[in-house]
Amino acid sequence: MSNPATAWQTFLISQGAQFNSQGEASFPIEKASAQLFDLSGNGLIAISGADSQTFLQGQVTNDIKLLAQGAQFNGYCTPKGRLLALFYSFTVEDVIYLQCPRALVPDLVKRLRMYVLRSKVVVEDASERLYSLGLASDALASTLTGLPAHPHQLAQTELGTLIRLADAGTQQRAQLIVAADQAETVWQSLRATFTPSSTAHWEALEIQAGIPQVYSATKEQFVPQMVNLDALNGINFKKGCYTGQEIVARTHYLGKVKRRTLLAQLPKTAQVPLAGDTLQDAQTQDAGQLVRVAPDALSGGWWVLAECRLEAKEAGEILWQGQPLLFKELPYPLP
């Protein structure tokens, strides 16, 4: 039996895609007003069973009961309040899905299963059962039938589960969750309106929308507030206990957060910046690290989200390998 991921990649290659070593698709560069993206690098963990909501409530930073109102961000922490993963969470047909980078899924499934005990809960890797497609356009609402009015709202459409995402600048965005065996048909259907575009460009849009991520290189590096999870409504301070809650609550109630994730650009560089790379201040002292990185197609440089000591930023330049970061305004206010 063929591997569905390989079959999907083979299909996309027939559509003009090329894949890099990270499994990201790139397409011939075309300026397009409406763009379609392969997001199969997103992994999905499925949580089902009678006790799934209660179980997850004790594991993650947000109030799982509020998933009935739409998708939400969630942090999954160690007992010391350090992030093992950032989930984008949503419910489809009574199953809760936790989306994160695919490479993290096997270890996270194993860890979550350790805490199931006698609960009526099933934890599964659903990454090859459902695929994600990204959609972006300056006028997505008029291009895409059934698009919800507000970010994080869901709609069930004939193509799949459609989730409105936060805008990235002028680009309205959505994510479509489709059954793996329907993905090729849905892609062909969307191609009538949308032009296939590189996954790296989607990453740049995510960064411009201020959406952080946790990767293998940055696991256990951040308390949730350091990557703005509170600003993204990804922490509920009124819900009950969860793993790491004491540290997260203490950071919130004891005053100002000293490190935050900020939006910036880097000029074209000889070396490729990577998530987890350290940053320095003007005195070459540690000032933070890169959280998320993507190429900037316009300048040939890079879009980055950078976790910084705010004190260091206020005092002067923040540098990556001697190059100063050019800071931009985040699209949301920090608490």
Short mmCIF file of C-alpha atoms in Angstrom, two decimals:
data_model
loop_
_atom_site.label_atom_id
_atom_site.label_comp_id
_atom_site.label_asym_id
_atom_site.label_seq_id
_atom_site.Cartn_x
_atom_site.Cartn_y
_atom_site.Cartn_z
CA MET A 1 0.00 0.00 0.00
CA SER A 2 1.40 3.42 -0.92
CA ASN A 3 2.18 6.04 1.69
CA PRO A 4 -0.55 8.74 1.40
CA ALA A 5 1.99 11.54 2.00
CA THR A 6 4.18 10.24 -0.83
CA ALA A 7 1.12 9.86 -3.08
CA TRP A 8 0.12 13.47 -2.26
CA GLN A 9 3.63 14.75 -3.02
CA THR A 10 3.67 12.78 -6.28
CA PHE A 11 0.39 14.44 -7.22
CA LEU A 12 1.73 17.91 -6.39
CA ILE A 13 4.88 17.24 -8.45
CA SER A 14 2.56 16.48 -11.38
CA GLN A 15 1.05 19.94 -10.69
CA GLY A 16 4.46 21.63 -11.01
CA ALA A 17 5.69 21.44 -7.39
CA GLN A 18 9.26 20.86 -6.27
CA PHE A 19 10.03 19.73 -2.71
CA ASN A 20 13.00 20.69 -0.54
CA SER A 21 14.61 18.50 2.15
CA GLN A 22 12.09 19.81 4.73
CA GLY A 23 9.18 18.62 2.56
CA GLU A 24 8.10 22.17 1.66
CA ALA A 25 6.54 22.64 -1.76
CA SER A 26 7.64 25.39 -4.13
CA PHE A 27 5.94 26.32 -7.41
CA PRO A 28 7.06 28.42 -10.38
CA ILE A 29 6.92 32.04 -9.23
CA GLU A 30 3.74 33.70 -10.41
CA LYS A 31 2.27 36.93 -9.13
CA ALA A 32 -1.26 35.97 -8.24
CA SER A 33 -4.07 37.78 -6.48
CA ALA A 34 -5.43 34.51 -5.05
CA GLN A 35 -2.98 31.87 -3.82
CA LEU A 36 -3.24 28.19 -2.85
CA PHE A 37 -0.72 26.51 -0.52
CA ASP A 38 0.18 22.93 0.43
CA LEU A 39 0.28 22.77 4.25
CA SER A 40 0.78 19.02 4.62
CA GLY A 41 3.85 19.85 6.75
CA ASN A 42 1.29 20.53 9.48
CA GLY A 43 0.71 17.49 11.65
CA LEU A 44 -2.59 16.74 13.35
CA ILE A 45 -3.22 14.95 16.63
CA ALA A 46 -6.80 13.67 17.03
CA ILE A 47 -8.29 13.49 20.55
CA SER A 48 -11.58 11.60 20.74
CA GLY A 49 -13.72 9.80 23.31
CA ALA A 50 -16.23 10.69 26.02
CA ASP A 51 -13.60 12.27 28.30
CA SER A 52 -11.57 14.09 25.61
CA GLN A 53 -12.56 17.61 26.71
CA THR A 54 -11.90 16.97 30.41
CA PHE A 55 -8.61 15.25 29.58
CA LEU A 56 -7.28 18.12 27.44
CA GLN A 57 -8.45 20.73 29.94
CA GLY A 58 -5.76 19.41 32.31
CA GLN A 59 -3.05 19.48 29.62
CA VAL A 60 -3.16 22.79 27.73
CA THR A 61 -3.21 26.55 28.43
CA ASN A 62 -6.58 27.50 26.92
CA ASP A 63 -10.17 26.68 27.89
CA ILE A 64 -11.08 23.67 25.74
CA LYS A 65 -14.79 24.22 26.45
CA LEU A 66 -14.56 27.37 24.28
CA LEU A 67 -13.71 25.30 21.17
CA ALA A 68 -17.46 25.26 20.52
CA GLN A 69 -17.06 28.96 19.59
CA GLY A 70 -14.19 28.40 17.12
CA ALA A 71 -10.54 27.43 16.75
CA GLN A 72 -8.01 28.55 19.36
CA PHE A 73 -4.29 28.61 20.11
CA ASN A 74 -3.00 26.40 22.92
CA GLY A 75 0.30 25.92 24.66
CA TYR A 76 1.41 22.49 25.87
CA CYS A 77 3.94 22.92 28.68
CA THR A 78 6.34 21.00 30.88
CA PRO A 79 5.74 21.17 34.65
CA LYS A 80 8.24 24.09 34.62
CA GLY A 81 5.94 26.04 32.27
CA ARG A 82 8.16 25.65 29.19
CA LEU A 83 6.49 25.04 25.83
CA LEU A 84 6.76 21.57 24.31
CA ALA A 85 4.40 22.61 21.51
CA LEU A 86 2.07 25.31 20.25
CA PHE A 87 -1.22 23.89 19.00
CA TYR A 88 -3.82 25.44 16.73
CA SER A 89 -6.87 23.56 18.00
CA PHE A 90 -10.31 22.99 16.48
CA THR A 91 -13.19 20.51 16.58
CA VAL A 92 -14.65 18.58 13.64
CA GLU A 93 -17.48 16.10 14.25
CA ASP A 94 -16.79 15.81 18.02
CA VAL A 95 -13.07 15.09 17.47
CA ILE A 96 -10.60 17.67 18.82
CA TYR A 97 -7.62 18.26 16.52
CA LEU A 98 -4.31 19.74 17.65
CA GLN A 99 -2.24 21.12 14.77
CA CYS A 100 1.54 21.58 15.05
CA PRO A 101 4.67 20.83 12.96
CA ARG A 102 4.47 17.26 11.74
CA ALA A 103 7.94 16.35 13.06
CA LEU A 104 6.75 16.92 16.66
CA VAL A 105 3.65 14.72 16.43
CA PRO A 106 5.03 11.23 17.26
CA ASP A 107 6.64 12.36 20.55
CA LEU A 108 3.61 14.45 21.52
CA VAL A 109 1.21 11.54 20.88
CA LYS A 110 3.38 9.33 23.07
CA ARG A 111 3.50 11.93 25.84
CA LEU A 112 -0.24 12.68 25.78
CA ARG A 113 -1.05 8.95 25.92
CA MET A 114 0.96 8.67 29.15
CA TYR A 115 -1.61 10.89 30.89
CA VAL A 116 -4.78 9.19 29.59
CA LEU A 117 -4.76 6.56 32.40
CA ARG A 118 -8.39 5.38 32.87
CA SER A 119 -9.99 8.23 30.92
CA LYS A 120 -12.18 7.35 27.94
CA VAL A 121 -9.84 9.07 25.49
CA VAL A 122 -8.12 8.01 22.27
CA VAL A 123 -5.02 9.96 21.14
CA GLU A 124 -4.02 9.36 17.48
CA ASP A 125 -1.74 10.78 14.81
CA ALA A 126 -4.20 11.99 12.14
CA SER A 127 -1.57 13.64 9.89
CA GLU A 128 -2.15 11.21 7.03
CA ARG A 129 -5.92 11.11 7.42
CA LEU A 130 -6.48 14.83 6.91
CA TYR A 131 -4.47 17.40 4.96
CA SER A 132 -4.39 21.17 5.28
CA LEU A 133 -4.50 23.63 2.39
CA GLY A 134 -3.87 27.36 2.78
CA LEU A 135 -5.74 30.08 0.88
CA ALA A 136 -4.82 33.76 0.68
CA SER A 137 -6.17 36.72 -1.29
CA ASP A 138 -6.79 40.43 -0.91
CA ALA A 139 -10.47 39.66 -1.46
CA LEU A 140 -10.86 36.12 -0.11
CA ALA A 141 -14.41 36.71 1.11
CA SER A 142 -15.56 37.36 -2.46
CA THR A 143 -13.44 34.52 -3.91
CA LEU A 144 -14.30 31.70 -1.53
CA THR A 145 -17.85 30.56 -0.87
CA GLY A 146 -18.72 30.02 2.79
CA LEU A 147 -15.77 31.91 4.30
CA PRO A 148 -16.59 32.79 7.95
CA ALA A 149 -16.72 36.49 8.82
CA HIS A 150 -14.20 36.46 11.68
CA PRO A 151 -10.80 34.85 12.39
CA HIS A 152 -10.88 31.37 13.99
CA GLN A 153 -14.51 30.72 13.04
CA LEU A 154 -15.22 27.40 11.27
CA ALA A 155 -17.61 26.47 8.47
CA GLN A 156 -18.38 23.05 7.01
CA THR A 157 -18.31 23.37 3.22
CA GLU A 158 -18.59 20.90 0.34
CA LEU A 159 -14.77 21.04 0.04
CA GLY A 160 -14.01 20.41 3.74
CA THR A 161 -13.71 22.26 7.05
CA LEU A 162 -12.92 25.92 6.36
CA ILE A 163 -11.26 28.00 9.11
CA ARG A 164 -10.86 31.77 8.76
CA LEU A 165 -7.37 32.81 9.94
CA ALA A 166 -5.94 36.14 10.99
CA ASP A 167 -5.12 38.47 8.10
CA ALA A 168 -1.48 39.06 7.14
CA GLY A 169 -1.29 42.68 6.08
CA THR A 170 -3.78 43.08 3.24
CA GLN A 171 -4.02 39.31 2.71
CA GLN A 172 -7.15 37.59 3.99
CA ARG A 173 -6.37 33.96 4.84
CA ALA A 174 -8.06 30.65 5.48
CA GLN A 175 -7.15 27.05 6.08
CA LEU A 176 -9.08 24.18 4.54
CA ILE A 177 -9.00 20.76 6.23
CA VAL A 178 -9.71 18.00 3.70
CA ALA A 179 -9.85 14.20 3.86
CA ALA A 180 -6.65 12.74 2.37
CA ASP A 181 -8.57 10.77 -0.25
CA GLN A 182 -10.34 13.96 -1.41
CA ALA A 183 -7.29 16.24 -1.42
CA GLU A 184 -6.40 15.87 -5.12
CA THR A 185 -9.96 16.57 -6.24
CA VAL A 186 -10.24 19.61 -3.94
CA TRP A 187 -6.86 20.97 -5.14
CA GLN A 188 -7.95 20.68 -8.78
CA SER A 189 -11.24 22.38 -7.97
CA LEU A 190 -9.50 25.31 -6.20
CA ARG A 191 -6.99 25.73 -9.05
CA ALA A 192 -9.76 27.24 -11.15
CA THR A 193 -9.55 30.33 -8.90
CA PHE A 194 -6.29 30.08 -6.94
CA THR A 195 -2.66 29.88 -8.13
CA PRO A 196 -0.43 27.29 -6.36
CA SER A 197 2.25 29.07 -4.34
CA SER A 198 5.26 28.09 -2.26
CA THR A 199 4.88 26.91 1.33
CA ALA A 200 7.71 29.32 2.26
CA HIS A 201 5.48 32.24 1.21
CA TRP A 202 2.73 30.95 3.52
CA GLU A 203 5.31 30.88 6.34
CA ALA A 204 6.09 34.54 5.60
CA LEU A 205 2.37 35.37 5.84
CA GLU A 206 2.15 33.53 9.18
CA ILE A 207 5.09 35.59 10.46
CA GLN A 208 3.54 38.85 9.22
CA ALA A 209 0.38 37.86 11.13
CA GLY A 210 2.57 37.49 14.24
CA ILE A 211 1.88 33.76 14.68
CA PRO A 212 4.75 32.01 16.57
CA GLN A 213 5.67 28.34 16.37
CA VAL A 214 7.64 25.82 18.43
CA TYR A 215 9.98 23.41 16.62
CA SER A 216 12.32 20.61 17.68
CA ALA A 217 15.11 23.23 17.93
CA THR A 218 13.10 25.47 20.28
CA LYS A 219 11.24 22.97 22.49
CA GLU A 220 11.30 23.93 26.19
CA GLN A 221 12.85 27.33 25.40
CA PHE A 222 9.84 29.56 26.02
CA VAL A 223 7.26 30.33 28.67
CA PRO A 224 3.98 30.94 26.73
CA GLN A 225 4.00 34.72 27.25
CA MET A 226 7.49 34.96 25.69
CA VAL A 227 5.92 33.99 22.33
CA ASN A 228 2.84 36.23 22.86
CA LEU A 229 0.41 33.39 23.49
CA ASP A 230 -1.53 35.65 25.87
CA ALA A 231 -1.85 38.33 23.14
CA LEU A 232 -3.23 35.63 20.79
CA ASN A 233 -5.90 34.59 23.33
CA GLY A 234 -4.07 31.28 23.77
CA ILE A 235 -4.02 31.33 27.59
CA ASN A 236 -7.10 31.27 29.81
CA PHE A 237 -6.24 32.51 33.31
CA LYS A 238 -9.63 31.56 34.77
CA LYS A 239 -9.70 27.85 33.91
CA GLY A 240 -8.50 25.18 36.35
CA CYS A 241 -5.11 23.54 36.70
CA TYR A 242 -3.03 22.21 33.82
CA THR A 243 0.59 21.15 33.51
CA GLY A 244 2.84 24.20 33.99
CA GLN A 245 -0.08 26.43 35.06
CA GLU A 246 1.59 27.73 38.23
CA ILE A 247 4.54 29.20 36.30
CA VAL A 248 2.34 30.65 33.53
CA ALA A 249 0.00 32.26 36.10
CA ARG A 250 2.90 33.62 38.16
CA THR A 251 4.41 35.24 35.05
CA HIS A 252 1.03 36.88 34.39
CA TYR A 253 0.18 38.10 37.88
CA LEU A 254 3.62 39.23 39.06
CA GLY A 255 3.93 42.04 36.56
CA LYS A 256 5.47 42.89 33.21
CA VAL A 257 6.79 40.12 30.94
CA LYS A 258 10.48 40.88 30.32
CA ARG A 259 10.83 38.94 27.04
CA ARG A 260 8.50 39.14 24.05
CA THR A 261 8.36 37.95 20.44
CA LEU A 262 8.61 40.81 17.94
CA LEU A 263 8.20 41.09 14.18
CA ALA A 264 11.30 42.00 12.16
CA GLN A 265 13.10 41.71 8.83
CA LEU A 266 16.69 40.75 8.07
CA PRO A 267 18.49 41.85 4.89
CA LYS A 268 19.78 39.30 2.39
CA THR A 269 22.45 37.21 4.12
CA ALA A 270 25.10 34.69 3.11
CA GLN A 271 23.87 32.23 5.75
CA VAL A 272 20.31 31.07 6.30
CA PRO A 273 18.84 32.20 9.64
CA LEU A 274 17.07 29.39 11.53
CA ALA A 275 14.59 29.13 14.38
CA GLY A 276 16.62 28.73 17.56
CA ASP A 277 19.52 30.92 16.40
CA THR A 278 20.71 33.22 19.19
CA LEU A 279 20.49 37.01 19.06
CA GLN A 280 22.90 39.51 20.63
CA ASP A 281 22.63 43.10 21.83
CA ALA A 282 25.13 45.84 20.93
CA GLN A 283 27.42 44.59 23.75
CA THR A 284 27.31 41.06 22.22
CA GLN A 285 25.34 39.80 25.24
CA ASP A 286 22.57 37.23 24.75
CA ALA A 287 19.39 39.09 23.77
CA GLY A 288 17.05 36.26 22.71
CA GLN A 289 16.54 33.91 19.77
CA LEU A 290 14.74 33.51 16.47
CA VAL A 291 11.29 31.92 16.81
CA ARG A 292 10.18 31.63 13.18
CA VAL A 293 11.91 32.45 9.88
CA ALA A 294 10.79 32.65 6.23
CA PRO A 295 12.21 34.14 3.01
CA ASP A 296 11.02 37.60 2.00
CA ALA A 297 10.26 37.17 -1.70
CA LEU A 298 10.33 40.94 -2.37
CA SER A 299 13.69 41.87 -0.80
CA GLY A 300 15.55 38.56 -0.99
CA GLY A 301 16.00 38.86 2.78
CA TRP A 302 14.01 37.29 5.61
CA TRP A 303 10.89 37.77 7.68
CA VAL A 304 11.45 36.73 11.30
CA LEU A 305 9.72 36.52 14.63
CA ALA A 306 12.36 37.20 17.28
CA GLU A 307 12.03 36.55 21.01
CA CYS A 308 13.94 39.40 22.70
CA ARG A 309 14.76 40.86 26.07
CA LEU A 310 12.70 44.06 25.88
CA GLU A 311 15.32 45.88 27.96
CA ALA A 312 18.00 45.02 25.35
CA LYS A 313 15.82 46.22 22.47
CA GLU A 314 15.09 49.51 24.23
CA ALA A 315 18.84 50.00 24.84
CA GLY A 316 19.90 49.61 21.20
CA GLU A 317 20.15 47.26 18.23
CA ILE A 318 19.40 43.52 18.33
CA LEU A 319 21.73 41.55 16.08
CA TRP A 320 21.74 38.19 14.31
CA GLN A 321 25.33 37.27 13.35
CA GLY A 322 26.21 40.98 13.36
CA GLN A 323 23.20 41.97 11.20
CA PRO A 324 20.72 44.33 12.90
CA LEU A 325 17.07 43.28 12.93
CA LEU A 326 14.73 45.83 11.33
CA PHE A 327 11.72 45.79 13.63
CA LYS A 328 8.16 46.19 12.34
CA GLU A 329 4.90 46.73 14.20
CA LEU A 330 3.07 43.57 15.29
CA PRO A 331 -0.51 43.33 13.98
CA TYR A 332 -1.85 42.97 17.55
CA PRO A 333 -1.18 44.80 20.83
CA LEU A 334 0.94 43.17 23.53
CA PRO A 335 -0.67 43.09 27.00
#
